[in-house]
Each structure stands twice: as structure tokens, then as C-alpha cells.
């Protein structure tokens, strides 16, 4: 029954000016300009504003002021409806087509409930916030990696030797008036060692040094460039290796291997060089060879898990106890 078309009701109490025509409320015609509508509104607002109304009570004490207040709200509603071109267009359509009941409700409440802030601005602010969080999060991870490497004896000793060869540690030990406390000297030496580690070591993967063009904002801005670059590269690949039948180079072979392994570029770059050499020696860019290599790795992983004491304890626990029981087992 709700889906059946209702008879034409014309003006309704809950839309725009209710049962009154907004043009008649302001005392203007439907052809009135925005300036005429604004002028009529200002005149009526000065007359019926609750703070300026001085009329006589119509039906008892305070009733005149109440009527003036309701009249002012009706005038304000009429002006809000007619001052905007889009809202006025929808209202004129309602006057001309009163039978389209549900369409009028939809347009009215869609404008009333629509967000006032531009969606583009919201998206831009969100992307900027995510980008800032990304950048500082990557810097935090990078600093954690440097602090860890500075605590590893192997890298710390090498960095200390380089600092001594460059004469950086001798500068921290000054005498006379410029003499500093042991704590200050220790902190400066620590910073020197960390700087050497930053310059000498190559960190790849999730802990690598962050780059400004890797954040989300720059990725979105550079997306058209990346797409064009990929299309050009893909056409070159088809032309060289499919049409002309050229042999793959080292970079092309590693690219095919990385695609087979379903690894990102940063994950593949974090692998050791001897692993990549093994991939090339076994010719893993050939699909059949890669399938054989994949099965070997799966079998090796199963053997390691079978020999792992923790895995054995887990299987024994699953067999004897199972996940459905609560027991106080230290293991």
C-alpha cells in the first residue's frame, strides 16, 4: 500500500512553507528576482522579528508575540527556500507537479540532510592526515632499526673503527674550558656511530629510510605518471619479447621470478644477493622450473616443522587436549 501512488495533495505541512505558498508569504511573484526576494524578506523580518515586534496582543497576554514569532519563522523558511536557485527550482517544480508526492519528499530531505562541507575537502584532509601518519611511522621504524643495529656488536665495532679512522671520536674529547661531562661525550659518540651506520648500511624492506614520494598523497598525485610509464613499459615488453622474440636479460628474469613468487618490489629487494643468484642458476623464470622449486620449498618447510620441538608439542597437545578444553599447562 505504501508503494501505491497517492492522490495529489499539493502543499504539505512538512515541506518548505507548509500549506502556505512561499511567494505569498513574502508577498512577491514567481518571477521575482533574488534582489526583490531579499528586499521583501528584510522588510518583513524588521516587522515581525520577536525582538522588534510591538504589535498588540490578539487573543490575550503574550499571544501576539507568539503569533509574530511563528510568522517570523514562516518568513525565514520562505526566504531560505527561495534564495537558493536549486531549492527554488525544486519548489517551483512541486508547485507545478503536486502529484509527484514522493519525489518532492526525496529532494527536500536530500538537501536538508546533505553534508554542508565539500566532500572533496574531506577526502583531501583525510589523505593528508594518512600521509603524515605514514611518514612519521616510517621514520619511527627506521630509527628503531638504526638503534638496533647500533646495539649489535658486529656493526658497532665496524662503525667505531670508521669513526676513529676519520678522527671523529677524538673531537669529542676536549680539554680545558670546553671540557664536557662523560654523559655528554657518550651521547655525542653514540650519535656519531649512528650516523656512520646510516651512511654505510643499506636497509631494505619495511625498515628502509622513508622517502617523501612513497606516501599516499604523492602516490595519488603521481598515479597518472605511473600509469603512463607502465603502459609504455608493457608495450615495450610485448614488442621485444613477444613480437621480436628477444631473450630475457637479468632484470627481466628477476622480474618474472618476483611475479611468480607474488612478492612486492621492496620485499624482493630485501632478499640477499646469493638468493637471487640461486634463482637465476635454477632458471626459475621458466614456469616448470619454478613449480619444481616451489614443491621443494614446501617439502622442506614440512620437514622443518616436523622436526621442530614446538610444532611437535603443538600437535601432541591438539591430539590429547584439543582447543576446546581449558587446562593449566605451563607449556
Short mmCIF file of C-alpha atoms in Angstrom, two decimals:
data_model
loop_
_atom_site.label_atom_id
_atom_site.label_comp_id
_atom_site.label_asym_id
_atom_site.label_seq_id
_atom_site.Cartn_x
_atom_site.Cartn_y
_atom_site.Cartn_z
CA UNK A 1 0.00 0.00 0.00
CA UNK A 2 2.91 2.34 0.72
CA UNK A 3 4.24 1.85 -2.81
CA UNK A 4 0.94 2.76 -4.45
CA UNK A 5 0.76 6.34 -5.83
CA UNK A 6 -1.05 8.71 -3.53
CA UNK A 7 -3.54 11.28 -4.78
CA UNK A 8 -2.24 14.75 -5.40
CA UNK A 9 -2.14 16.69 -2.15
CA UNK A 10 -0.39 19.83 -3.35
CA UNK A 11 1.24 21.59 -0.42
CA UNK A 12 2.10 19.62 2.73
CA UNK A 13 2.79 20.70 6.28
CA UNK A 14 6.30 19.25 6.49
CA UNK A 15 7.79 20.65 3.28
CA UNK A 16 9.08 24.17 2.72
CA UNK A 17 6.39 26.65 3.91
CA UNK A 18 3.78 24.03 4.74
CA UNK A 19 0.29 24.81 3.43
CA UNK A 20 1.31 28.35 2.53
CA UNK A 21 2.93 29.33 -0.76
CA UNK A 22 6.39 30.78 -0.09
CA UNK A 23 5.91 33.50 -2.69
CA UNK A 24 2.70 34.64 -1.00
CA UNK A 25 4.40 34.61 2.40
CA UNK A 26 6.98 37.12 1.17
CA UNK A 27 4.47 38.97 -0.98
CA UNK A 28 6.34 38.53 -4.27
CA UNK A 29 5.51 36.90 -7.60
CA UNK A 30 7.07 33.75 -9.00
CA UNK A 31 9.02 35.86 -11.48
CA UNK A 32 10.63 37.95 -8.71
CA UNK A 33 14.40 38.31 -8.77
CA UNK A 34 16.74 37.45 -5.92
CA UNK A 35 17.08 41.13 -5.05
CA UNK A 36 13.32 41.55 -4.79
CA UNK A 37 13.02 38.45 -2.62
CA UNK A 38 15.81 39.66 -0.31
CA UNK A 39 14.23 43.13 -0.04
CA UNK A 40 10.83 41.68 0.83
CA UNK A 41 12.39 39.42 3.44
CA UNK A 42 14.24 42.28 5.15
CA UNK A 43 11.09 44.37 5.37
CA UNK A 44 9.02 41.54 6.86
CA UNK A 45 11.84 40.48 9.19
CA UNK A 46 12.09 44.01 10.64
CA UNK A 47 8.34 44.00 11.17
CA UNK A 48 7.90 40.55 12.74
CA UNK A 49 11.23 39.90 14.48
CA UNK A 50 10.47 38.91 18.12
CA UNK A 51 12.92 41.47 19.49
CA UNK A 52 11.39 44.34 17.49
CA UNK A 53 7.71 43.37 17.35
CA UNK A 54 5.47 45.95 19.10
CA UNK A 55 2.03 44.80 17.97
CA UNK A 56 -0.98 44.49 20.27
CA UNK A 57 -1.97 41.07 21.65
CA UNK A 58 -4.60 39.45 19.53
CA UNK A 59 -6.12 36.98 21.94
CA UNK A 60 -4.72 37.50 25.39
CA UNK A 61 -1.41 38.36 27.01
CA UNK A 62 1.57 37.09 25.01
CA UNK A 63 -0.46 35.65 22.15
CA UNK A 64 0.50 38.49 19.79
CA UNK A 65 4.21 37.95 20.39
CA UNK A 66 3.72 34.21 19.84
CA UNK A 67 1.95 34.80 16.53
CA UNK A 68 4.71 37.21 15.48
CA UNK A 69 7.32 34.57 16.34
CA UNK A 70 5.53 31.94 14.24
CA UNK A 71 5.11 34.43 11.42
CA UNK A 72 8.83 35.24 11.55
CA UNK A 73 9.75 31.54 11.35
CA UNK A 74 7.47 31.16 8.33
CA UNK A 75 9.09 34.19 6.66
CA UNK A 76 12.57 32.78 7.34
CA UNK A 77 11.56 29.40 5.89
CA UNK A 78 10.21 31.07 2.76
CA UNK A 79 13.38 33.08 2.31
CA UNK A 80 15.61 30.02 2.81
CA UNK A 81 13.58 28.23 0.13
CA UNK A 82 13.64 30.99 -2.47
CA UNK A 83 17.10 32.49 -2.02
CA UNK A 84 18.88 29.38 -3.37
CA UNK A 85 18.50 28.68 -7.08
CA UNK A 86 18.44 24.88 -6.77
CA UNK A 87 15.99 24.84 -3.87
CA UNK A 88 13.76 27.36 -5.64
CA UNK A 89 13.83 25.21 -8.77
CA UNK A 90 12.67 22.15 -6.78
CA UNK A 91 9.96 24.22 -5.07
CA UNK A 92 8.64 25.57 -8.38
CA UNK A 93 8.55 22.03 -9.72
CA UNK A 94 6.49 20.98 -6.69
CA UNK A 95 4.02 23.79 -7.35
CA UNK A 96 3.68 22.74 -10.98
CA UNK A 97 3.58 18.99 -10.30
CA UNK A 98 1.85 18.44 -6.94
CA UNK A 99 1.02 14.83 -7.81
CA UNK A 100 4.67 13.66 -7.58
CA UNK A 101 4.47 13.30 -3.82
CA UNK A 102 7.44 11.05 -3.10
CA UNK A 103 9.78 12.93 -5.44
CA UNK A 104 9.18 16.16 -3.51
CA UNK A 105 9.95 14.47 -0.20
CA UNK A 106 13.14 12.98 -1.60
CA UNK A 107 14.51 16.29 -2.98
CA UNK A 108 13.55 18.22 0.14
CA UNK A 109 15.19 15.90 2.68
CA UNK A 110 18.16 15.19 0.44
CA UNK A 111 19.04 18.88 0.54
CA UNK A 112 18.28 19.18 4.24
CA UNK A 113 20.39 16.18 5.27
CA UNK A 114 23.22 16.56 2.76
CA UNK A 115 26.60 17.42 4.37
CA UNK A 116 27.43 21.11 4.27
CA UNK A 117 31.16 20.50 3.84
CA UNK A 118 32.50 19.74 0.39
CA UNK A 119 33.32 16.04 0.04
CA UNK A 120 36.48 16.91 -1.90
CA UNK A 121 37.84 18.82 1.07
CA UNK A 122 37.07 15.92 3.42
CA UNK A 123 38.88 13.46 1.14
CA UNK A 124 41.86 15.80 0.75
CA UNK A 125 42.19 16.32 4.52
CA UNK A 126 41.90 12.57 5.13
CA UNK A 127 44.57 11.75 2.56
CA UNK A 128 46.90 14.39 4.03
CA UNK A 129 46.36 13.04 7.56
CA UNK A 130 47.09 9.47 6.43
CA UNK A 131 50.20 10.65 4.56
CA UNK A 132 51.57 12.47 7.61
CA UNK A 133 50.93 9.42 9.78
CA UNK A 134 52.64 7.18 7.21
CA UNK A 135 55.72 9.37 7.01
CA UNK A 136 56.27 9.66 10.77
CA UNK A 137 55.51 5.96 11.26
CA UNK A 138 58.17 5.03 8.69
CA UNK A 139 60.67 7.39 10.32
CA UNK A 140 59.96 5.74 13.69
CA UNK A 141 60.56 2.27 12.20
CA UNK A 142 63.76 3.47 10.52
CA UNK A 143 65.10 4.95 13.76
CA UNK A 144 64.26 1.72 15.60
CA UNK A 145 66.29 -0.23 13.03
CA UNK A 146 69.25 2.15 13.41
CA UNK A 147 69.10 1.91 17.21
CA UNK A 148 69.04 -1.89 16.97
CA UNK A 149 71.98 -2.02 14.57
CA UNK A 150 73.93 0.32 16.84
CA UNK A 151 73.49 -2.21 19.66
CA UNK A 152 74.73 -5.18 17.56
CA UNK A 153 78.47 -5.71 18.32
CA UNK A 154 79.34 -6.55 14.70
CA UNK A 155 78.08 -3.26 13.28
CA UNK A 156 79.02 -1.18 16.31
CA UNK A 157 82.66 -2.26 16.17
CA UNK A 158 82.87 -1.54 12.44
CA UNK A 159 81.26 1.90 12.89
CA UNK A 160 83.64 2.70 15.77
CA UNK A 161 86.68 1.78 13.68
CA UNK A 162 85.48 4.00 10.82
CA UNK A 163 84.88 6.86 13.26
CA UNK A 164 88.40 6.50 14.67
CA UNK A 165 89.92 6.45 11.18
CA UNK A 166 88.08 9.63 10.29
CA UNK A 167 89.07 11.26 13.58
CA UNK A 168 85.50 11.86 14.69
CA UNK A 169 85.82 10.32 18.13
CA UNK A 170 88.91 12.35 19.03
CA UNK A 171 86.98 15.58 18.61
CA UNK A 172 84.59 14.61 21.38
CA UNK A 173 87.35 14.51 23.99
CA UNK A 174 88.29 18.14 24.52
CA UNK A 175 90.23 19.65 27.40
CA UNK A 176 90.29 22.95 29.19
CA UNK A 177 87.29 25.23 29.29
CA UNK A 178 85.49 23.22 26.61
CA UNK A 179 85.68 20.04 28.60
CA UNK A 180 82.33 18.28 28.89
CA UNK A 181 80.88 15.63 31.15
CA UNK A 182 81.17 11.92 30.42
CA UNK A 183 77.45 11.72 29.74
CA UNK A 184 77.64 14.41 27.04
CA UNK A 185 80.67 12.74 25.43
CA UNK A 186 78.90 9.37 25.47
CA UNK A 187 75.79 10.82 23.83
CA UNK A 188 77.84 12.51 21.11
CA UNK A 189 79.81 9.32 20.39
CA UNK A 190 76.53 7.42 20.14
CA UNK A 191 75.19 9.91 17.58
CA UNK A 192 78.42 9.65 15.56
CA UNK A 193 78.17 5.85 15.47
CA UNK A 194 74.52 6.00 14.42
CA UNK A 195 75.32 8.49 11.65
CA UNK A 196 78.03 6.18 10.30
CA UNK A 197 75.64 3.23 10.36
CA UNK A 198 73.03 5.30 8.49
CA UNK A 199 75.54 6.21 5.79
CA UNK A 200 77.24 2.82 5.44
CA UNK A 201 74.49 0.26 5.83
CA UNK A 202 71.80 -0.49 3.26
CA UNK A 203 68.47 -1.16 4.95
CA UNK A 204 65.78 -2.60 2.69
CA UNK A 205 62.22 -3.69 3.23
CA UNK A 206 59.86 -2.30 5.86
CA UNK A 207 62.65 -0.59 7.84
CA UNK A 208 64.29 1.27 4.98
CA UNK A 209 64.73 5.03 5.04
CA UNK A 210 61.40 6.71 4.21
CA UNK A 211 61.06 8.70 1.01
CA UNK A 212 58.64 11.55 0.58
CA UNK A 213 57.27 10.30 -2.73
CA UNK A 214 56.27 6.94 -1.20
CA UNK A 215 53.49 8.41 0.94
CA UNK A 216 49.85 8.17 -0.12
CA UNK A 217 49.46 11.81 -1.19
CA UNK A 218 52.34 11.69 -3.66
CA UNK A 219 51.28 8.25 -4.88
CA UNK A 220 47.85 9.66 -5.78
CA UNK A 221 49.34 12.76 -7.44
CA UNK A 222 51.83 10.68 -9.42
CA UNK A 223 49.33 7.95 -10.34
CA UNK A 224 48.79 9.26 -13.92
CA UNK A 225 52.55 9.33 -14.47
CA UNK A 226 52.93 5.77 -13.13
CA UNK A 227 50.10 4.53 -15.35
CA UNK A 228 51.61 6.09 -18.46
CA UNK A 229 55.00 4.70 -17.52
CA UNK A 230 53.55 1.22 -17.02
CA UNK A 231 51.70 1.31 -20.37
CA UNK A 232 54.88 2.33 -22.18
CA UNK A 233 56.87 -0.38 -20.41
CA UNK A 234 54.21 -3.02 -21.14
CA UNK A 235 54.15 -2.12 -24.85
CA UNK A 236 57.95 -2.33 -24.91
CA UNK A 237 57.81 -5.75 -23.22
CA UNK A 238 55.29 -7.09 -25.76
CA UNK A 239 57.31 -5.72 -28.67
CA UNK A 240 60.70 -7.02 -27.51
CA UNK A 241 59.89 -10.42 -26.03
CA UNK A 242 56.63 -11.43 -27.74
CA UNK A 243 56.86 -9.96 -31.22
CA UNK A 244 60.62 -9.92 -31.78
CA UNK A 245 61.31 -12.93 -29.53
CA UNK A 246 64.38 -11.50 -27.77
CA UNK A 247 65.96 -13.32 -24.83
CA UNK A 248 65.33 -12.08 -21.31
CA UNK A 249 68.01 -10.05 -19.55
CA UNK A 250 68.89 -10.38 -15.85
CA UNK A 251 66.41 -7.70 -14.77
CA UNK A 252 63.64 -9.22 -16.84
CA UNK A 253 64.33 -12.70 -15.42
CA UNK A 254 64.24 -11.38 -11.85
CA UNK A 255 61.00 -9.55 -12.61
CA UNK A 256 59.33 -12.75 -13.84
CA UNK A 257 60.60 -14.65 -10.78
CA UNK A 258 59.25 -11.95 -8.47
CA UNK A 259 55.86 -12.14 -10.16
CA UNK A 260 55.78 -15.91 -9.74
CA UNK A 261 56.61 -15.53 -6.05
CA UNK A 262 53.93 -12.84 -5.64
CA UNK A 263 56.31 -10.51 -3.84
CA UNK A 264 56.38 -6.73 -3.93
CA UNK A 265 59.42 -4.87 -5.19
CA UNK A 266 60.53 -3.88 -1.69
CA UNK A 267 60.15 -7.47 -0.43
CA UNK A 268 62.15 -8.84 -3.33
CA UNK A 269 64.88 -6.19 -2.89
CA UNK A 270 65.26 -7.20 0.76
CA UNK A 271 66.42 -10.70 -0.27
CA UNK A 272 70.12 -11.48 -0.14
CA UNK A 273 72.14 -11.40 -3.35
CA UNK A 274 73.06 -15.06 -3.10
CA UNK A 275 69.35 -15.97 -3.04
CA UNK A 276 68.77 -14.08 -6.28
CA UNK A 277 71.80 -15.79 -7.80
CA UNK A 278 70.30 -19.15 -6.82
CA UNK A 279 67.06 -18.18 -8.55
CA UNK A 280 68.96 -17.38 -11.72
CA UNK A 281 71.05 -20.54 -11.58
CA UNK A 282 67.94 -22.68 -11.31
CA UNK A 283 66.27 -20.74 -14.14
CA UNK A 284 63.15 -20.01 -12.12
CA UNK A 285 61.82 -17.59 -14.73
CA UNK A 286 60.71 -20.76 -16.55
CA UNK A 287 57.34 -21.78 -15.14
CA UNK A 288 58.11 -25.50 -14.92
CA UNK A 289 61.34 -24.91 -13.01
CA UNK A 290 59.58 -22.59 -10.60
CA UNK A 291 56.86 -25.16 -9.90
CA UNK A 292 59.54 -27.73 -9.04
CA UNK A 293 61.31 -25.21 -6.79
CA UNK A 294 58.03 -24.34 -5.07
CA UNK A 295 57.28 -28.00 -4.28
CA UNK A 296 60.80 -28.45 -2.89
CA UNK A 297 60.37 -25.47 -0.61
CA UNK A 298 57.03 -26.76 0.64
CA UNK A 299 58.52 -30.19 1.39
CA UNK A 300 61.46 -28.62 3.18
CA UNK A 301 59.12 -26.48 5.26
CA UNK A 302 57.10 -29.54 6.24
CA UNK A 303 60.29 -31.35 7.35
CA UNK A 304 61.39 -28.37 9.44
CA UNK A 305 58.00 -28.16 11.10
CA UNK A 306 58.02 -31.91 11.76
CA UNK A 307 61.44 -31.67 13.43
CA UNK A 308 60.64 -28.51 15.37
CA UNK A 309 60.04 -29.37 19.07
CA UNK A 310 57.45 -26.63 19.44
CA UNK A 311 55.49 -27.96 16.48
CA UNK A 312 55.66 -31.47 17.94
CA UNK A 313 54.33 -30.20 21.27
CA UNK A 314 51.54 -28.37 19.49
CA UNK A 315 50.48 -31.48 17.55
CA UNK A 316 50.62 -33.57 20.73
CA UNK A 317 48.51 -31.00 22.56
CA UNK A 318 45.96 -30.90 19.70
CA UNK A 319 45.74 -34.68 19.79
CA UNK A 320 45.43 -35.09 23.57
CA UNK A 321 43.75 -31.90 24.72
CA UNK A 322 42.38 -30.02 21.72
CA UNK A 323 41.36 -26.39 21.56
CA UNK A 324 38.05 -26.98 23.33
CA UNK A 325 39.44 -27.52 26.84
CA UNK A 326 40.82 -25.14 29.47
CA UNK A 327 43.85 -26.57 31.27
CA UNK A 328 46.67 -25.09 33.34
CA UNK A 329 49.62 -26.23 31.23
CA UNK A 330 52.81 -24.21 31.53
CA UNK A 331 53.89 -25.25 28.05
#
